[in-house]
Short mmCIF file of C-alpha atoms and ligand atoms in Angstrom, two decimals:
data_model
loop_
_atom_site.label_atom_id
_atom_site.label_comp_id
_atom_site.label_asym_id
_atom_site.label_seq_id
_atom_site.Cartn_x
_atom_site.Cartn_y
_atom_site.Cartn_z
CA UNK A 24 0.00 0.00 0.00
CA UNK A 25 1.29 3.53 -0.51
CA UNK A 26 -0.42 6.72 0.54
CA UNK A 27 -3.26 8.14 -1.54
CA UNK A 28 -3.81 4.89 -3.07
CA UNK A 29 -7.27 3.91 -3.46
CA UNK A 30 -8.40 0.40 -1.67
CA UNK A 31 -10.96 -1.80 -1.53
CA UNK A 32 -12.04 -3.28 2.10
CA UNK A 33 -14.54 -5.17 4.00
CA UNK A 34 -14.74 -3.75 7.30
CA UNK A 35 -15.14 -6.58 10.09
CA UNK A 36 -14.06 -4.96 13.27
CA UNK A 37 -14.01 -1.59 14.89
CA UNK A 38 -11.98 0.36 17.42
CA UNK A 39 -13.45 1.77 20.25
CA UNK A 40 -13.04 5.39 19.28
CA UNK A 41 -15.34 4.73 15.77
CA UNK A 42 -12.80 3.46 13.02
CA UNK A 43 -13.72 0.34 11.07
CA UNK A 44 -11.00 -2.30 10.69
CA UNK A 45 -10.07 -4.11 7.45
CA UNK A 46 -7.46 -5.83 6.05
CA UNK A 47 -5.35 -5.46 2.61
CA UNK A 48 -3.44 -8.07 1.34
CA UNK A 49 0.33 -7.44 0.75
CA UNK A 50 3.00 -9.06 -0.53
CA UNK A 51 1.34 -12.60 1.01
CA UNK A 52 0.04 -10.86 4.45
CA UNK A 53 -3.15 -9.21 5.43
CA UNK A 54 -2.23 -5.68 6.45
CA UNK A 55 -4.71 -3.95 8.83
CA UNK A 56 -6.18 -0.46 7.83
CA UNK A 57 -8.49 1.69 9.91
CA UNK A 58 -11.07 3.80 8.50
CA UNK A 59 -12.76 6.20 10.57
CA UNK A 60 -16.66 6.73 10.25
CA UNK A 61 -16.15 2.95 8.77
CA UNK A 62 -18.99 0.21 10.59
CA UNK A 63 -18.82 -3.58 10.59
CA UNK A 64 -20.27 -4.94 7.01
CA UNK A 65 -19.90 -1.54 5.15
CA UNK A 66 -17.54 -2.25 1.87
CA UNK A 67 -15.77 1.19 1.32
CA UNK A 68 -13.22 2.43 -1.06
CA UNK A 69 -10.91 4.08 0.56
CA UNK A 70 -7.60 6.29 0.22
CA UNK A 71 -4.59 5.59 2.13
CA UNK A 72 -3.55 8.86 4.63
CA UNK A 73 -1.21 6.92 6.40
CA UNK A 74 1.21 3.82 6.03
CA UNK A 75 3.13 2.30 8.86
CA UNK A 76 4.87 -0.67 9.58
CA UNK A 77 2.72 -3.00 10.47
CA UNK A 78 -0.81 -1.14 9.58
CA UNK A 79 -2.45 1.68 7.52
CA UNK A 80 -5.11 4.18 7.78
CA UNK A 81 -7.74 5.91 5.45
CA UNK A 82 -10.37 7.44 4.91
CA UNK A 83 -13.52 6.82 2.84
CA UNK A 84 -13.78 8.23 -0.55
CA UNK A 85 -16.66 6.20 -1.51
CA UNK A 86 -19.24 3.41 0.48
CA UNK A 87 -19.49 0.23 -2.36
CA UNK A 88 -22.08 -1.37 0.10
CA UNK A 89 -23.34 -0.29 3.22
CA UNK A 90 -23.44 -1.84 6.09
CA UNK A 91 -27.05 -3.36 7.47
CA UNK A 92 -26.18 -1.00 10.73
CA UNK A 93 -25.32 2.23 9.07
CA UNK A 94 -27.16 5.21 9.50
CA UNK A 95 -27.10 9.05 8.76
CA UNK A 96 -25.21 11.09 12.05
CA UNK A 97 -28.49 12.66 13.73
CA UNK A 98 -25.55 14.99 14.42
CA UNK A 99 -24.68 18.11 12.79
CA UNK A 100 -20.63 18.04 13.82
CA UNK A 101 -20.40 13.98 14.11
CA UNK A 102 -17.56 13.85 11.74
CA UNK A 103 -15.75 16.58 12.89
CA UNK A 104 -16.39 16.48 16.88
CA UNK A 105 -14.22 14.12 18.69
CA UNK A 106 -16.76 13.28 21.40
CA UNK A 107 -18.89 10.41 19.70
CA UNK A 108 -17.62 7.05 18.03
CA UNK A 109 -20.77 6.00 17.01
CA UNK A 110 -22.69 8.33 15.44
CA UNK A 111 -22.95 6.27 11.60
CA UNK A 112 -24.23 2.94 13.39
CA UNK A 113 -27.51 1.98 14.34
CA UNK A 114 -27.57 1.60 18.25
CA UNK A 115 -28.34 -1.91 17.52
CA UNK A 116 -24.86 -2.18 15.91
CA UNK A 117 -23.40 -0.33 18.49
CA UNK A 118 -24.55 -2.67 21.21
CA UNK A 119 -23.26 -5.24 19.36
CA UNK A 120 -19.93 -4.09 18.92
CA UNK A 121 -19.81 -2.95 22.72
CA UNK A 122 -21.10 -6.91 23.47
CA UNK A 123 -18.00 -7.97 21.09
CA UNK A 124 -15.72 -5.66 22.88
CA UNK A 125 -16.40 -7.05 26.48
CA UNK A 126 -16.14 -10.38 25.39
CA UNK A 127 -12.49 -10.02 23.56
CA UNK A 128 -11.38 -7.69 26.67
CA UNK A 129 -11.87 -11.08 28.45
CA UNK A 130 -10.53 -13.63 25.84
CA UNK A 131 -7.43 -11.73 26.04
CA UNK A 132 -7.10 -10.74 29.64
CA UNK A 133 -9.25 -13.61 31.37
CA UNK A 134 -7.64 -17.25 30.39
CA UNK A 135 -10.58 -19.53 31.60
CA UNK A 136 -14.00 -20.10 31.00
CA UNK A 137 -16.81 -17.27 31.32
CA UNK A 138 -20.40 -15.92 30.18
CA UNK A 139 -20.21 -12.68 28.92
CA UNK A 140 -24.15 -11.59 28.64
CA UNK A 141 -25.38 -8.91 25.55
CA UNK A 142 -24.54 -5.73 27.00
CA UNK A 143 -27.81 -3.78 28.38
CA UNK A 144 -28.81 -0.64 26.57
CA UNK A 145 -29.15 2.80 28.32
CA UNK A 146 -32.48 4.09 29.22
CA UNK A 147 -31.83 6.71 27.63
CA UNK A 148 -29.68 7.05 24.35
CA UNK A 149 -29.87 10.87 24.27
CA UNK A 150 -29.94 14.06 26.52
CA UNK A 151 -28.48 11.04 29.24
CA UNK A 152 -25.46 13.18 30.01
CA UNK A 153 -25.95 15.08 33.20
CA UNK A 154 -22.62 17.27 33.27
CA UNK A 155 -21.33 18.81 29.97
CA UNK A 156 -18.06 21.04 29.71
CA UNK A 157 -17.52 22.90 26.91
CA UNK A 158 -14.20 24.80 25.69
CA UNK A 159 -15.09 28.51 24.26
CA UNK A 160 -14.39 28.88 20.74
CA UNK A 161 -12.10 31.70 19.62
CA UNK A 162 -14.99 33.12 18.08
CA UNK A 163 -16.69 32.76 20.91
CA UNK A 164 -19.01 30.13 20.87
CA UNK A 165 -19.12 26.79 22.95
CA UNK A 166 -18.05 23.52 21.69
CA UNK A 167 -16.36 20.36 22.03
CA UNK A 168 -12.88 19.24 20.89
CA UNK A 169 -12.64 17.86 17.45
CA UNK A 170 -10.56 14.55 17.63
CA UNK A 171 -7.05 14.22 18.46
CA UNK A 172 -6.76 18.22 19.23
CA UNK A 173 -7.57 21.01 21.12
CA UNK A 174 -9.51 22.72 18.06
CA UNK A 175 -12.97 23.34 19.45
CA UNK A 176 -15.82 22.58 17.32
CA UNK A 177 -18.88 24.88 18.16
CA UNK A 178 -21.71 23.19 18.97
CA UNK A 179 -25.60 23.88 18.83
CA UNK A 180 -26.41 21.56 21.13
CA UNK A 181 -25.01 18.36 21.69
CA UNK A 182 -27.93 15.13 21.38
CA UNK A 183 -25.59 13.23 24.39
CA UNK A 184 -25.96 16.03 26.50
CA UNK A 185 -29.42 17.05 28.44
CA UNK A 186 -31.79 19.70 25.93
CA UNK A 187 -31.79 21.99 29.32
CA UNK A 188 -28.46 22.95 28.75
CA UNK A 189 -28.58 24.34 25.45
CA UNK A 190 -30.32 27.77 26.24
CA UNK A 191 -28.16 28.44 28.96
CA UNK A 192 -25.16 28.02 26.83
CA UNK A 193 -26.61 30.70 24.51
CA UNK A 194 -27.59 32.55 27.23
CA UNK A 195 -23.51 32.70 28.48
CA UNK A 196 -22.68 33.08 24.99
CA UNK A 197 -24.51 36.07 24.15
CA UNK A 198 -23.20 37.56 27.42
CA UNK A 199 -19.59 37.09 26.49
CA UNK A 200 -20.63 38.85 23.52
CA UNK A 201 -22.20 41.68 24.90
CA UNK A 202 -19.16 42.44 27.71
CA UNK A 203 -16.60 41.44 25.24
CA UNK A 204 -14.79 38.91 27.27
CA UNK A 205 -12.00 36.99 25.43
CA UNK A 206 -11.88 33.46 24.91
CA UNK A 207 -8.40 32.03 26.06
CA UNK A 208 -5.82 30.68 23.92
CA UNK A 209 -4.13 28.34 25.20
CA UNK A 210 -1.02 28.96 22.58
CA UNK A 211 -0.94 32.71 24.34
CA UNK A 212 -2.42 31.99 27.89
CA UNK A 213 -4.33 35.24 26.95
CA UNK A 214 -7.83 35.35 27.00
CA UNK A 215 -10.30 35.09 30.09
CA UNK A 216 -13.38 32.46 29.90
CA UNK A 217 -11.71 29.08 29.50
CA UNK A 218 -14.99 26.89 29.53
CA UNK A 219 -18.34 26.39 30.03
CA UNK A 220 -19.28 23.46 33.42
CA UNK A 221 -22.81 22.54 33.78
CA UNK A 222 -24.64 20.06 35.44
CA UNK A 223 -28.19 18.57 35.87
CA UNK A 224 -30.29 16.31 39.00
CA UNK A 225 -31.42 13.58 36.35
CA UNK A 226 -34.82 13.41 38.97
CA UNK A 227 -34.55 17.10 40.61
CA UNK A 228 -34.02 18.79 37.68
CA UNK A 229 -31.72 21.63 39.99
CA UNK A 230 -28.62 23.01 37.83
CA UNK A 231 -25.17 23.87 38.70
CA UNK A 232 -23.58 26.03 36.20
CA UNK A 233 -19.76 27.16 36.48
CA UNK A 234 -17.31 29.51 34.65
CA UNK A 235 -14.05 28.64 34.28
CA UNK A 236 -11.76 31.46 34.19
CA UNK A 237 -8.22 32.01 32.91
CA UNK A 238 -7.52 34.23 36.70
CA UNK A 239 -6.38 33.27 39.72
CA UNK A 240 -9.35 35.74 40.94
CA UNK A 241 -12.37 37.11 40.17
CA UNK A 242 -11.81 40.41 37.90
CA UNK A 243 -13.09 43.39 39.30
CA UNK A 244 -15.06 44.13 36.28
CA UNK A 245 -16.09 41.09 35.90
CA UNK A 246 -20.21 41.58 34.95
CA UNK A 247 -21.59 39.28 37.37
CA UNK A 248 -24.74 41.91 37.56
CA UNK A 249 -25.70 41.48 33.84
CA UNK A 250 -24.70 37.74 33.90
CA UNK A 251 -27.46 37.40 36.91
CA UNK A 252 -29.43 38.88 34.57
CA UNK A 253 -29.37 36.83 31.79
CA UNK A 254 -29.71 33.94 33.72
CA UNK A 255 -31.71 35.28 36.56
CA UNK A 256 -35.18 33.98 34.97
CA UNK A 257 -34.19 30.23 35.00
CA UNK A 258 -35.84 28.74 38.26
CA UNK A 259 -33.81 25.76 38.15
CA UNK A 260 -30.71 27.38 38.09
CA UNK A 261 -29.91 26.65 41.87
CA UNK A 262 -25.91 27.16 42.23
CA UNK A 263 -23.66 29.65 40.01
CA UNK A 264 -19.82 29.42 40.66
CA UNK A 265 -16.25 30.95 39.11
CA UNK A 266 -13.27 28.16 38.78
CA UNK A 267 -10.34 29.80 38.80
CA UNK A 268 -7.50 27.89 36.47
CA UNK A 269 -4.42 30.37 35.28
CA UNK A 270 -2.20 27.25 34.51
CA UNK A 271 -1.55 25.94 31.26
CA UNK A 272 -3.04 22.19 31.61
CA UNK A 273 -5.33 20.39 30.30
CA UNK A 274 -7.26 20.05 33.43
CA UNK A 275 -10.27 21.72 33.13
CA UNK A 276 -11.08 22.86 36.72
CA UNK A 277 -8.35 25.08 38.71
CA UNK A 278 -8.46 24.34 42.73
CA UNK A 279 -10.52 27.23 43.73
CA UNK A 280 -14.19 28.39 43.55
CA UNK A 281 -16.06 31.66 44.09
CA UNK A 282 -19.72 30.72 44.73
CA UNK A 283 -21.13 33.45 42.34
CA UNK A 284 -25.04 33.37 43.79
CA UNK A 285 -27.49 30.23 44.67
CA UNK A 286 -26.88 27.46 46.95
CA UNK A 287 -23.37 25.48 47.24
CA UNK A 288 -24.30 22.00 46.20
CA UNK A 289 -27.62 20.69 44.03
CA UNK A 290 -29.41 18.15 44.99
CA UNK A 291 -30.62 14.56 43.01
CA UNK A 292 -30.97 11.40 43.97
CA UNK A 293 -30.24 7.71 43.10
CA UNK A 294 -32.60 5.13 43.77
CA UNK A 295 -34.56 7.22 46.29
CA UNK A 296 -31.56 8.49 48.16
CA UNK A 297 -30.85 12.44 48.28
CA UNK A 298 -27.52 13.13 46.94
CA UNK A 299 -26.16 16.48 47.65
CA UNK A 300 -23.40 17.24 44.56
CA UNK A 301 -20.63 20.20 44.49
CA UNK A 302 -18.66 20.98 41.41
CA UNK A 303 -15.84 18.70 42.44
CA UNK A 304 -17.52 15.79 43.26
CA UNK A 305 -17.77 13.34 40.89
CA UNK A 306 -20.99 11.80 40.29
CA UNK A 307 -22.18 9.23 37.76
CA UNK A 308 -23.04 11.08 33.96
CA UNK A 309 -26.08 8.55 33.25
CA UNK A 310 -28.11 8.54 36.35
CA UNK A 311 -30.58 6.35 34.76
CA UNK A 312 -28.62 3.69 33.83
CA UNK A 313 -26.34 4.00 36.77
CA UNK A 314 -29.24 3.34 39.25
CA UNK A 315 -29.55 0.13 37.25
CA UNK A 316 -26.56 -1.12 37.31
CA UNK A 317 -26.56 -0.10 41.61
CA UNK A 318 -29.58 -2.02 41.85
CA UNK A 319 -27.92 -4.66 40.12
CA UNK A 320 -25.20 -4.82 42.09
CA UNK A 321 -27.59 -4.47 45.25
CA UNK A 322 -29.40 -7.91 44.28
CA UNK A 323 -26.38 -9.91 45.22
CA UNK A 324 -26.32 -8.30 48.99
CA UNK A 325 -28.58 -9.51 52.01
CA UNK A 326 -29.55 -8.18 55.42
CA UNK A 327 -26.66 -9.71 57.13
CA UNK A 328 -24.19 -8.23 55.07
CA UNK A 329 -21.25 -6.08 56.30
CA UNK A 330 -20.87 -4.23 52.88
CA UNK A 331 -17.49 -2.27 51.90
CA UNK A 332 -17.82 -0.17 49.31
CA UNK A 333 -14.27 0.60 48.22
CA UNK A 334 -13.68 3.23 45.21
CA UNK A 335 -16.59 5.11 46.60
CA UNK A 336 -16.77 8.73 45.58
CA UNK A 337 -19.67 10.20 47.23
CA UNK A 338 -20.95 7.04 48.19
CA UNK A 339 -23.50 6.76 46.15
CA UNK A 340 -23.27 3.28 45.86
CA UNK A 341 -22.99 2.20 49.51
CA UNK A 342 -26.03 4.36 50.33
CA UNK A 343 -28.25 2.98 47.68
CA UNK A 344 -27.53 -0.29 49.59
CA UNK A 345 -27.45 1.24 53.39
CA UNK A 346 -31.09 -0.21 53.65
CA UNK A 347 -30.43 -3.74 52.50
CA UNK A 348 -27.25 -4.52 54.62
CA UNK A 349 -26.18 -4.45 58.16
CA UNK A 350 -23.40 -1.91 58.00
CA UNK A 351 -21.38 0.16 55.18
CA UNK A 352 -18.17 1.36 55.20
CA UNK A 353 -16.80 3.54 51.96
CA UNK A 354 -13.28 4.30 51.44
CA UNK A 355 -12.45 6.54 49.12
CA UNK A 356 -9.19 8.60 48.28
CA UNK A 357 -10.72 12.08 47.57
CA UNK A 358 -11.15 13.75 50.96
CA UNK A 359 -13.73 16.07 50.00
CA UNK A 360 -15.36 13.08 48.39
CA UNK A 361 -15.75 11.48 51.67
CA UNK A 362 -16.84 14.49 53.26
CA UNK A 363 -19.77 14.93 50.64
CA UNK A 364 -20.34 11.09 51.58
CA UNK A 365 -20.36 11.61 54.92
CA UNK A 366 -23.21 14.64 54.54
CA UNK A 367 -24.87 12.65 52.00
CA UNK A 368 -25.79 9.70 55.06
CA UNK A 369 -25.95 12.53 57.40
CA UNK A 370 -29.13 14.24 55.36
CA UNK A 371 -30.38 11.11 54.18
CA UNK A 372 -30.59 9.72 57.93
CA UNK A 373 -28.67 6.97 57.26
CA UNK A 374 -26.84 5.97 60.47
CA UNK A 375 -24.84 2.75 59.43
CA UNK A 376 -22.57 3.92 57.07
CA UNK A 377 -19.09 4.91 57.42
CA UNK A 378 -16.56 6.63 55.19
CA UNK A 379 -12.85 6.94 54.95
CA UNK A 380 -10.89 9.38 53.46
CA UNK A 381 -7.47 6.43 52.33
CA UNK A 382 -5.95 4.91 49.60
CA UNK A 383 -7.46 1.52 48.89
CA UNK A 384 -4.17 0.13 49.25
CA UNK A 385 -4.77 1.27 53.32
CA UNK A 386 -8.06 -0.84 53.49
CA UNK A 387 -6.36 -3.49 55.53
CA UNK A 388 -5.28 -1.08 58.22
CA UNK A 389 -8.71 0.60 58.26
CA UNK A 390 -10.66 -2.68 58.23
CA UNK A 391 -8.58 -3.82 61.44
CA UNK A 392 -9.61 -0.57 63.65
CA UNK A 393 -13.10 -1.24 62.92
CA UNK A 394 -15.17 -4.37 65.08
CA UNK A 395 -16.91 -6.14 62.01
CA UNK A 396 -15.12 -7.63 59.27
CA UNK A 397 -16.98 -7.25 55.55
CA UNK A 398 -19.16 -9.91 54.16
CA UNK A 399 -19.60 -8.68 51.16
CA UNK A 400 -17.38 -6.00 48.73
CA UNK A 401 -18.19 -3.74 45.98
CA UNK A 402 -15.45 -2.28 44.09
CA UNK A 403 -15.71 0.73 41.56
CA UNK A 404 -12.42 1.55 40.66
CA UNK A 405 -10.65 3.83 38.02
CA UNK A 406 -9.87 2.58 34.55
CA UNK A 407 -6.84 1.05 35.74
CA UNK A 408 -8.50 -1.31 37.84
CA UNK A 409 -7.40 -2.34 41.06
CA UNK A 410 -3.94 -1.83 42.58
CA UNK A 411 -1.61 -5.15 43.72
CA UNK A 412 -2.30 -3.88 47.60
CA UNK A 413 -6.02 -4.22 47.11
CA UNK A 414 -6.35 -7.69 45.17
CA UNK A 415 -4.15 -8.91 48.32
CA UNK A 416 -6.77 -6.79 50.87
CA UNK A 417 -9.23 -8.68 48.64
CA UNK A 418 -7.80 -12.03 49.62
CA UNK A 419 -7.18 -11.27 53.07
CA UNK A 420 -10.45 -9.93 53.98
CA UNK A 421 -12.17 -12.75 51.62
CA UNK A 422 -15.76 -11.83 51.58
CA UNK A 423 -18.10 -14.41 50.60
CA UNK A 424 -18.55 -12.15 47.38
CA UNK A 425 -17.06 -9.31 45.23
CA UNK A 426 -19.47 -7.40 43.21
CA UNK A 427 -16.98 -5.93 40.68
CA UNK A 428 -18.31 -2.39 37.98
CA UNK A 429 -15.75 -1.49 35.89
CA UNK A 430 -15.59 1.01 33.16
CA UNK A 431 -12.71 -1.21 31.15
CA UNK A 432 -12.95 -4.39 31.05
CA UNK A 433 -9.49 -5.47 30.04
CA UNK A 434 -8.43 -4.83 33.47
CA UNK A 435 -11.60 -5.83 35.58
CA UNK A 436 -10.50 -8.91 33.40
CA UNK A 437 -6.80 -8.76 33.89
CA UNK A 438 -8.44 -8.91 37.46
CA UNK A 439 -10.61 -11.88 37.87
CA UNK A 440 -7.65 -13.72 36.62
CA UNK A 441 -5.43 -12.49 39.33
CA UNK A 442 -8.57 -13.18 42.34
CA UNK A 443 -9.07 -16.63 40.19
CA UNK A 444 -7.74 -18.71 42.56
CA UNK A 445 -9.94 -17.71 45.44
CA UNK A 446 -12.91 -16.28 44.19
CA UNK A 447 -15.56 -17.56 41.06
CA UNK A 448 -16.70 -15.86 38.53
CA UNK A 449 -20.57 -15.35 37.43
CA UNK A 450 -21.84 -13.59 34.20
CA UNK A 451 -20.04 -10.97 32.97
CA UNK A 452 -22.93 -8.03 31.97
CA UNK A 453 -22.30 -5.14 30.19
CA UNK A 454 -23.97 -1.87 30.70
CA UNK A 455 -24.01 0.98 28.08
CA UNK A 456 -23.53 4.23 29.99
CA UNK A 457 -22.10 6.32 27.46
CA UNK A 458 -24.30 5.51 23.73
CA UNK A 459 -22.50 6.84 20.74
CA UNK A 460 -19.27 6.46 22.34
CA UNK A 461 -16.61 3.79 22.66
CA UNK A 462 -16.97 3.58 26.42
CA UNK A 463 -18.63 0.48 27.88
CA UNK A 464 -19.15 -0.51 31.63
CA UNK A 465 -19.31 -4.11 32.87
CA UNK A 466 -20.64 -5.93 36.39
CA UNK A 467 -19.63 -9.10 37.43
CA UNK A 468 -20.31 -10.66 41.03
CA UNK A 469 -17.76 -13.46 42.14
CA UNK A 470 -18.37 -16.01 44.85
CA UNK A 471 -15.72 -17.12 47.21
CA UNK A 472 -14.52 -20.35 46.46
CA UNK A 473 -15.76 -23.22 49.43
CA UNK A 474 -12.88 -25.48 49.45
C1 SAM B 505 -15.23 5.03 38.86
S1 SAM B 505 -15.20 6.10 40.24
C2 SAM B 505 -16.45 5.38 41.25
C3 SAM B 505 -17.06 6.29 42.25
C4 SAM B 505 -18.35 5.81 42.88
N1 SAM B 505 -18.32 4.42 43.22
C5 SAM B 505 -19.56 6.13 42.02
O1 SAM B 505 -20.19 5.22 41.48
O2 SAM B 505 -19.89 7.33 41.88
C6 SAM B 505 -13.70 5.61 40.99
C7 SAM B 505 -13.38 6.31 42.29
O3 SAM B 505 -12.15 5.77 42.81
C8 SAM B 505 -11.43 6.80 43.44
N2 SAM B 505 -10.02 6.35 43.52
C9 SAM B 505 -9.09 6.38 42.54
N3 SAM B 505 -7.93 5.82 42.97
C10 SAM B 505 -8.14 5.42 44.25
C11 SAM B 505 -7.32 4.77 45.21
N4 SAM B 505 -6.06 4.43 44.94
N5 SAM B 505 -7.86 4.49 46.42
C12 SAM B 505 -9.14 4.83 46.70
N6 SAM B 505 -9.97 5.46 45.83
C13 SAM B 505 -9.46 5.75 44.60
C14 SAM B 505 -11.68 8.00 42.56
O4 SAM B 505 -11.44 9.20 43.25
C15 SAM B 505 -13.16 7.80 42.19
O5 SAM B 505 -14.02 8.45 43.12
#
């Protein structure tokens, strides 16, 4: 293959970020090529943008035969916006491939024997996301990030996100306009309004929206009067802050806040339990199908259970359950994550739960201070799964059972394998919490071995 060649493939496979996978043959050997925007059973001529060693890349110049799961992007900047994978594929298709996905994370990570189930589709499969952040534009419009780069695509709404968002995007973006507040650059560092935070109860419907300025303080010209205005009408706008971020980083909040007007924290809740949320914490993005898959992991616990919920943020999961066990105790590594948890049980009434602010790798030391030893264990943790320490905390506490979410399951599977020896396995189920992207969470409850 050489580049700008024109090719023929069948696409069979596809990456989790959207591009379909073929293969060419060469000189006896079947090179792989990616296409982008390419789905499983579309034939596509394609031209070659990119040839490397031991695979290619292109990009469609021409679809010979469409694929039965193929459909028109219901949006506007799906090409060009590098938040959605699957914006050409029927969510049929897309379910599919996230099914496929799960199941080859474990082929290659898990080396026994295990049901992987079809993965379970969202509720909702758009307006599900209950937090958007949007970079300003240099023209000064809201977007997202186009792939691969820090070029921001303006958007008019985007169909992943909630519809109550859009007008108060406007509404920010016609007062940037009218003050004349810059847009940063992050080339320069110049420029003030870095992006746009909001956030949305799923059930409560209360709003959080925050500025994120390119200051270490608020301006003193800064036209919070006329912003008040704009948004002043909007009854469920219940908490208005200022981040403050003058570093050059990608990370999108700075460490401090002004609260601008409204309360400090909005309120939602997750299967029936009041969940009081600050900018910082983190909280799940599809409340719908995250109370499913809580519930889920709730059907394996019973009355008797001693329940540690380890990876526990706010503790949403651990008070979901407080009414079906015994006891709870969260650990958590955010401190201001555990205080949130701790004034989520303290609102909510709940009086046997218990969170600490430690490493996971520390739950060993924690567990011994405390008089009842865990029954059962949830664990939630980061995309890199769990550490060494807390596979061996696993073993050493050995609960009767693990209930294990993961958002990648190469290394909830890299994990099973390494717990294999003392603990079982059930069905592996997939839950889609992010449609139209790549991203694909998976529960899977395992029993302690009896002998
Ligand atoms: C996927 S989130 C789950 C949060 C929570 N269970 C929920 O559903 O909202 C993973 C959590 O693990 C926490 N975390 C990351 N590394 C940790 C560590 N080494 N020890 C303890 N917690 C950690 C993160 O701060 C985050 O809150």
């Amino acid at each position: 293959m050489r580049k700008n060649e024109l090719v023929t493939v069948a696409i069979t496979d596809m990456t989790f970020d959207g591009a379909g996978i073929g293969h060419v043959e060469e000189a006896g050997r079947k090179v792989p090529i990616f296409v982008r925007a390419a789905a499983v059973g579309d034939t596509v001529e394609c031209r070659v943008i990119k040839v490397l060693k031991n695979y290619a890349v292109g990009i469609i110049s021409r679809i010979l035969t469409p694929s039965p799961h193929r459909i028109d992007p219901a949006c506007a900047v799906a090409e060009k916006c590098g938040g959605c994978a699957f914006c050409h594929v029927s969510y049929e298709g897309e379910l599919s491939y996230k099914t496929q996905s799960v199941r080859q994370a474990y082929k290659l990570n898990y080396p026994h024997e295990i049901a992987v189930a079809d993965c379970r589709p969202s509720p909702l499969e758009c307006g599900y996301r209950n937090k958007i952040q949007l970079p300003l534009s240099p023209d000064g419009t809201f977007g997202f990030y186009s792939l691969h780069s820090h070029r921001v695509i303006p958007s008019e709404g985007c169909l992943a996100a909630h519809p109550a968002f859009l007008p108060l995007q406007k509404a920010v973006e016609e007062w940037i306009s009218r003050n004349n507040l810059t847009p940063y650059d992050e080339e320069t560092q110049k420029g003030l309004i870095r992006h746009l935070f909001l956030r949305r109860g799923h059930h409560s419907g209360e709003t959080m929206l925050c500025l994120v300025l390119n200051s270490s303080r608020r301006p003193a010209d800064f036209p919070v009067e006329d912003l008040k205005k704009s948004l002043g009408q909007r009854s469920d706008l219940k908490s208005v802050w200022l981040n403050f971020n003058p570093k050059k980083t990608n990370v999108i909040l700075g460490e401090s806040f002004e609260l601008l007007w409204g309360e400090e924290r909005i309120e939602d809740t997750m299967n029936g339990v009041k969940f009081f949320i600050s900018p910082r914490s983190f909280y799940q993005i599809n409340t719908a199908q995250a109370e499913r898959i809580y519930a889920h992991a709730a059907s394996y616990l019973s009355p008797e259970d001693v329940l540690l919920d380890l990876y526990c943020g706010i503790g949403t999961i651990g008070l979901t359950c407080a009414k079906k066990v015994k006891e709870v105790i969260g650990i958590e590594v955010i401190e201001a994550a555990i205080e949130d948890a701790k004034e989520n049980a303290r609102r909510n009434g709940i009086e046997n739960a218990r969170f600490f602010a430690a490493d996971a790798a520390k739950t060993l030391e924690i567990l011994a201070a405390l008089p009842q030893k865990p029954t059962a264990v949830i664990v939630d943790p980061p995309r890199k799964g769990l550490s060494a320490d807390a596979v061996a905390a696993l073993k050493e506490i050995a609960p009767e059972k693990i209930v294990y979410i993961s958002c990648n399951p190469a290394t909830q599977a890299r994990d099973l394998a390494l717990l294999k020896d003392a603990y079982i396995p059930g069905e592996v189920t997939p839950y889609d919490m992010f449609p139209r992207t790549g991203h694909v969470e998976s529960l899977v409850c395992l029993q302690r071995q009896t002998n």
